[in-house]
Amino acid sequence: MAAMTAAATRTPQHSSALVLFSGGQDSTTCLAHALARYPRVETLAFDYGQRHRIELQARLEVLRALRQHFAAWSARLGQDHVLDLAVLGTISETSLTRETAFQVEASGLPNTFVPGRNLLFLTLAAALAYRRGIQVIVTGVCETDYSGYPDCRDDSMKALQVALTLGMDRRFLIETPLMWIDKADTWRLAEQLGDASGVAGGGAALVELIQEHSHSCYLGERGQRHAWGYGCGACPACELRARGWAAYAAGGAGA
Ligand code: ZN
């Protein structure tokens, strides 16, 4: 099953990667993907409000656990960056015009949604990558379990890769390992990456690490531990994660 090994697909001219790492299931899997491919990997998160405190804390736990359980990856794991994006709060419709609690709009998007947010994230990531001498930017955007964010689409990513490459006169590669797989396959990918890491039982260990430490819930709930991890169990992020876990668990490894 580990036929799709990291070595087979490695591009030697790319020696380092910057991973947009929020501490969720998707970005943790992307981080493992990058650690399997690139000798130097740095991580980036954006701090844009109190709701995301738990997320910022979860990502530190994930980094700590990865270093603890995967020695070879630990050696590759470089600097962790957190950029302050409090400005997003001032342009989010929620905080600007309404005093409403979190809810999901008829469009299917959470009302905390800031249009084009991901374009901003990737532009800042590219600016940081430029300064750090990094060519590859890895992000967990996905069209399969469509989140509703148009700036996460494959076409958006490809257009942005060209725009950033031209605009900064530096060749950037935006890598999206989850673009065409669903949440069950994301669990399977984590298992494969863990198995190929050289750590005995690495697949199960990485899946367990993601269950235990990664955070996806929109509401920031970490009270109840479900089979798929912590969360309220009812918000769209929890529902998606729970559905993916159920399909993964039913299908077994590598199904
Ligand atoms: Zn939730």
Tab-separated table of C-alpha atoms and ligand atoms in Angstrom:
chain	number	residue	atom	x	y	z
A	1	MET	CA	0.000	0.000	0.000
A	2	ALA	CA	2.963	2.227	0.611
A	3	ALA	CA	3.473	1.965	-3.152
A	4	MET	CA	2.914	5.694	-3.338
A	5	THR	CA	6.115	6.249	-1.395
A	6	ALA	CA	7.468	9.659	-0.712
A	7	ALA	CA	10.742	8.798	-2.429
A	8	ALA	CA	9.025	7.883	-5.692
A	9	THR	CA	7.439	11.286	-6.039
A	10	ARG	CA	10.139	13.488	-4.551
A	11	THR	CA	11.386	16.351	-6.610
A	12	PRO	CA	15.074	16.704	-5.718
A	13	GLN	CA	15.357	20.380	-6.624
A	14	HIS	CA	12.909	21.225	-3.873
A	15	SER	CA	14.645	20.868	-0.542
A	16	SER	CA	12.337	22.768	1.751
A	17	ALA	CA	8.668	23.429	2.314
A	18	LEU	CA	6.471	25.776	4.284
A	19	VAL	CA	3.278	24.132	5.544
A	20	LEU	CA	0.158	26.131	6.363
A	21	PHE	CA	-0.419	24.380	9.634
A	22	SER	CA	-3.504	25.260	11.652
A	23	GLY	CA	-3.482	22.186	13.879
A	24	GLY	CA	-6.468	20.490	12.221
A	25	GLN	CA	-6.684	17.001	10.738
A	26	ASP	CA	-6.008	18.222	7.206
A	27	SER	CA	-3.031	20.437	7.928
A	28	THR	CA	-1.482	17.830	10.237
A	29	THR	CA	-1.686	15.288	7.400
A	30	CYS	CA	-0.148	17.886	5.072
A	31	LEU	CA	2.660	18.402	7.558
A	32	ALA	CA	3.361	14.652	7.623
A	33	HIS	CA	3.300	14.675	3.800
A	34	ALA	CA	5.900	17.467	3.736
A	35	LEU	CA	8.061	15.800	6.391
A	36	ALA	CA	8.106	12.626	4.274
A	37	ARG	CA	9.289	14.543	1.190
A	38	TYR	CA	11.443	17.486	2.181
A	39	PRO	CA	14.629	17.683	4.252
A	40	ARG	CA	13.587	21.001	5.809
A	41	VAL	CA	10.033	21.834	6.777
A	42	GLU	CA	8.770	24.977	8.457
A	43	THR	CA	5.246	25.632	9.692
A	44	LEU	CA	2.991	28.674	9.627
A	45	ALA	CA	-0.224	29.669	11.359
A	46	PHE	CA	-2.266	32.840	11.485
A	47	ASP	CA	-3.568	34.297	14.703
A	48	TYR	CA	-6.796	36.133	14.008
A	49	GLY	CA	-8.984	35.971	17.037
A	50	GLN	CA	-9.943	34.408	20.290
A	51	ARG	CA	-12.028	31.630	18.753
A	52	HIS	CA	-8.836	30.152	17.456
A	53	ARG	CA	-6.936	30.002	20.768
A	54	ILE	CA	-7.686	26.288	21.063
A	55	GLU	CA	-6.519	25.724	17.509
A	56	LEU	CA	-3.226	27.518	18.203
A	57	GLN	CA	-2.741	25.421	21.302
A	58	ALA	CA	-3.640	22.193	19.489
A	59	ARG	CA	-1.016	22.822	16.816
A	60	LEU	CA	1.717	23.110	19.450
A	61	GLU	CA	0.562	19.791	20.903
A	62	VAL	CA	0.693	18.207	17.440
A	63	LEU	CA	4.218	19.530	16.864
A	64	ARG	CA	5.326	18.255	20.257
A	65	ALA	CA	3.822	14.795	19.664
A	66	LEU	CA	5.310	14.558	16.155
A	67	ARG	CA	8.771	15.361	17.522
A	68	GLN	CA	8.293	12.805	20.282
A	69	HIS	CA	7.137	9.879	18.140
A	70	PHE	CA	8.877	10.465	14.794
A	71	ALA	CA	12.598	11.063	15.288
A	72	ALA	CA	13.468	11.321	11.583
A	73	TRP	CA	10.718	13.897	11.038
A	74	SER	CA	11.758	15.775	14.143
A	75	ALA	CA	15.188	16.343	12.595
A	76	ARG	CA	13.530	17.902	9.538
A	77	LEU	CA	11.118	20.098	11.434
A	78	GLY	CA	12.363	23.657	11.459
A	79	GLN	CA	11.041	26.982	12.603
A	80	ASP	CA	7.378	27.484	13.499
A	81	HIS	CA	5.870	30.845	12.561
A	82	VAL	CA	2.693	32.508	13.815
A	83	LEU	CA	1.640	35.701	12.035
A	84	ASP	CA	-0.748	38.125	13.674
A	85	LEU	CA	-3.757	38.674	11.424
A	86	ALA	CA	-6.026	40.513	13.828
A	87	VAL	CA	-6.932	42.756	10.899
A	88	LEU	CA	-9.155	39.955	9.604
A	89	GLY	CA	-11.483	40.588	12.536
A	90	THR	CA	-12.037	44.148	11.361
A	91	ILE	CA	-13.155	43.089	7.883
A	92	SER	CA	-15.190	40.070	8.877
A	93	GLU	CA	-18.873	40.837	8.407
A	94	THR	CA	-19.637	39.208	11.741
A	95	SER	CA	-17.651	41.587	13.868
A	96	LEU	CA	-18.188	44.631	11.688
A	97	THR	CA	-21.939	44.664	11.312
A	98	ARG	CA	-23.413	42.105	13.687
A	99	GLU	CA	-23.173	40.838	17.222
A	100	THR	CA	-24.287	37.321	16.397
A	101	ALA	CA	-23.076	34.008	17.690
A	102	PHE	CA	-21.368	31.578	15.377
A	103	GLN	CA	-23.777	30.079	12.873
A	104	VAL	CA	-23.816	28.512	9.456
A	105	GLU	CA	-25.402	30.670	6.779
A	106	ALA	CA	-27.815	29.460	4.092
A	107	SER	CA	-24.810	29.459	1.751
A	108	GLY	CA	-23.273	26.718	3.890
A	109	LEU	CA	-20.434	29.012	4.948
A	110	PRO	CA	-19.843	29.885	8.578
A	111	ASN	CA	-20.703	33.537	9.329
A	112	THR	CA	-17.117	34.095	10.396
A	113	PHE	CA	-16.154	33.674	6.752
A	114	VAL	CA	-13.925	36.408	5.344
A	115	PRO	CA	-14.047	36.454	1.548
A	116	GLY	CA	-10.720	35.653	-0.051
A	117	ARG	CA	-9.129	34.781	3.266
A	118	ASN	CA	-7.141	31.914	1.808
A	119	LEU	CA	-5.743	34.160	-0.924
A	120	LEU	CA	-4.387	36.406	1.805
A	121	PHE	CA	-2.988	33.448	3.753
A	122	LEU	CA	-1.123	32.104	0.731
A	123	THR	CA	0.199	35.511	-0.256
A	124	LEU	CA	1.623	35.993	3.233
A	125	ALA	CA	2.941	32.423	3.206
A	126	ALA	CA	4.733	33.143	-0.084
A	127	ALA	CA	6.237	36.350	1.321
A	128	LEU	CA	7.520	34.379	4.311
A	129	ALA	CA	8.725	31.521	2.085
A	130	TYR	CA	10.609	34.072	-0.016
A	131	ARG	CA	12.389	35.415	3.062
A	132	ARG	CA	13.155	31.884	4.283
A	133	GLY	CA	14.432	30.647	0.900
A	134	ILE	CA	11.601	28.117	0.583
A	135	GLN	CA	10.019	27.212	-2.771
A	136	VAL	CA	7.228	24.833	-1.859
A	137	ILE	CA	4.109	25.908	0.022
A	138	VAL	CA	1.894	23.061	1.243
A	139	THR	CA	-1.757	23.635	2.061
A	140	GLY	CA	-4.619	21.299	2.952
A	141	VAL	CA	-7.281	22.825	0.734
A	142	CYS	CA	-9.680	20.327	-0.805
A	143	GLU	CA	-12.410	20.303	-3.440
A	144	THR	CA	-13.717	16.825	-2.664
A	145	ASP	CA	-15.373	17.474	0.678
A	146	TYR	CA	-16.219	20.878	-0.635
A	147	SER	CA	-15.995	23.384	2.178
A	148	GLY	CA	-17.743	26.090	0.215
A	149	TYR	CA	-14.721	28.343	0.061
A	150	PRO	CA	-14.089	29.358	-3.551
A	151	ASP	CA	-10.553	30.446	-2.668
A	152	CYS	CA	-9.735	26.815	-1.806
A	153	ARG	CA	-10.509	25.500	-5.293
A	154	ASP	CA	-7.859	23.931	-7.469
A	155	ASP	CA	-8.190	26.662	-10.095
A	156	SER	CA	-7.744	29.325	-7.413
A	157	MET	CA	-4.577	27.602	-6.222
A	158	LYS	CA	-3.142	27.273	-9.732
A	159	ALA	CA	-3.941	30.903	-10.549
A	160	LEU	CA	-2.389	32.008	-7.286
A	161	GLN	CA	0.750	29.964	-7.914
A	162	VAL	CA	1.215	31.810	-11.189
A	163	ALA	CA	0.380	35.203	-9.678
A	164	LEU	CA	2.782	34.759	-6.757
A	165	THR	CA	5.542	33.423	-9.015
A	166	LEU	CA	5.202	36.442	-11.308
A	167	GLY	CA	4.546	38.982	-8.577
A	168	MET	CA	7.551	38.003	-6.463
A	169	ASP	CA	9.753	36.923	-9.391
A	170	ARG	CA	10.466	33.674	-7.589
A	171	ARG	CA	9.254	30.215	-8.626
A	172	PHE	CA	6.729	28.982	-6.068
A	173	LEU	CA	5.067	25.600	-6.021
A	174	ILE	CA	1.756	25.385	-4.178
A	175	GLU	CA	1.296	21.753	-3.210
A	176	THR	CA	-2.212	20.524	-2.288
A	177	PRO	CA	-1.970	16.830	-1.318
A	178	LEU	CA	-5.620	16.656	-0.210
A	179	MET	CA	-7.230	18.441	-3.163
A	180	TRP	CA	-8.908	15.377	-4.686
A	181	ILE	CA	-9.294	13.016	-1.754
A	182	ASP	CA	-12.071	12.821	0.814
A	183	LYS	CA	-11.829	12.807	4.588
A	184	ALA	CA	-11.665	8.992	4.825
A	185	ASP	CA	-8.756	9.021	2.382
A	186	THR	CA	-7.106	11.746	4.445
A	187	TRP	CA	-7.069	9.343	7.410
A	188	ARG	CA	-5.708	6.620	5.086
A	189	LEU	CA	-3.026	8.962	3.787
A	190	ALA	CA	-1.924	9.700	7.360
A	191	GLU	CA	-1.703	5.978	8.038
A	192	GLN	CA	0.410	5.427	4.898
A	193	LEU	CA	2.717	8.320	5.694
A	194	GLY	CA	3.175	7.077	9.255
A	195	ASP	CA	3.898	3.542	8.030
A	196	ALA	CA	6.482	4.857	5.557
A	197	SER	CA	8.183	6.987	8.225
A	198	GLY	CA	10.478	4.222	9.414
A	199	VAL	CA	8.894	4.182	12.854
A	200	ALA	CA	7.517	0.762	13.861
A	201	GLY	CA	3.736	1.041	14.015
A	202	GLY	CA	4.067	4.554	12.638
A	203	GLY	CA	0.771	4.432	10.712
A	204	ALA	CA	-1.334	3.678	13.746
A	205	ALA	CA	0.714	6.115	15.799
A	206	LEU	CA	0.149	8.985	13.393
A	207	VAL	CA	-3.578	8.281	13.113
A	208	GLU	CA	-3.824	8.227	16.895
A	209	LEU	CA	-1.806	11.419	17.189
A	210	ILE	CA	-4.232	13.153	14.809
A	211	GLN	CA	-7.262	11.779	16.671
A	212	GLU	CA	-5.944	12.935	20.003
A	213	HIS	CA	-4.226	16.245	19.316
A	214	SER	CA	-5.494	17.827	16.102
A	215	HIS	CA	-8.452	20.175	16.292
A	216	SER	CA	-11.170	20.763	13.672
A	217	CYS	CA	-14.278	21.955	15.573
A	218	TYR	CA	-15.521	25.425	14.567
A	219	LEU	CA	-16.778	26.022	18.099
A	220	GLY	CA	-13.461	25.252	19.768
A	221	GLU	CA	-14.993	22.467	21.883
A	222	ARG	CA	-12.577	19.947	23.341
A	223	GLY	CA	-14.719	18.511	26.110
A	224	GLN	CA	-15.896	15.212	24.725
A	225	ARG	CA	-13.603	12.628	23.144
A	226	HIS	CA	-15.281	10.882	20.201
A	227	ALA	CA	-13.739	8.067	18.154
A	228	TRP	CA	-12.551	10.716	15.686
A	229	GLY	CA	-11.217	13.129	18.295
A	230	TYR	CA	-12.495	16.086	20.288
A	231	GLY	CA	-15.239	18.478	19.219
A	232	CYS	CA	-18.855	19.543	19.621
A	233	GLY	CA	-19.924	16.799	17.205
A	234	ALA	CA	-22.545	19.012	15.556
A	235	CYS	CA	-20.816	21.816	13.630
A	236	PRO	CA	-20.000	21.239	9.924
A	237	ALA	CA	-16.300	20.651	10.666
A	238	CYS	CA	-17.095	18.012	13.297
A	239	GLU	CA	-19.711	16.350	11.085
A	240	LEU	CA	-17.276	16.127	8.191
A	241	ARG	CA	-14.524	14.746	10.398
A	242	ALA	CA	-16.862	12.205	12.033
A	243	ARG	CA	-18.213	11.011	8.659
A	244	GLY	CA	-14.705	10.591	7.285
A	245	TRP	CA	-13.589	8.691	10.346
A	246	ALA	CA	-16.601	6.354	10.142
A	247	ALA	CA	-15.854	5.571	6.489
A	248	TYR	CA	-12.163	5.062	7.253
A	249	ALA	CA	-12.876	2.804	10.232
A	250	ALA	CA	-15.418	0.769	8.249
A	251	GLY	CA	-13.151	0.386	5.245
A	252	GLY	CA	-10.055	-0.485	7.196
A	253	ALA	CA	-6.526	0.401	6.224
A	254	GLY	CA	-5.796	1.023	2.584
A	255	ALA	CA	-9.352	0.205	1.422
B	1	ZN	ZN	-17.680	21.126	16.268
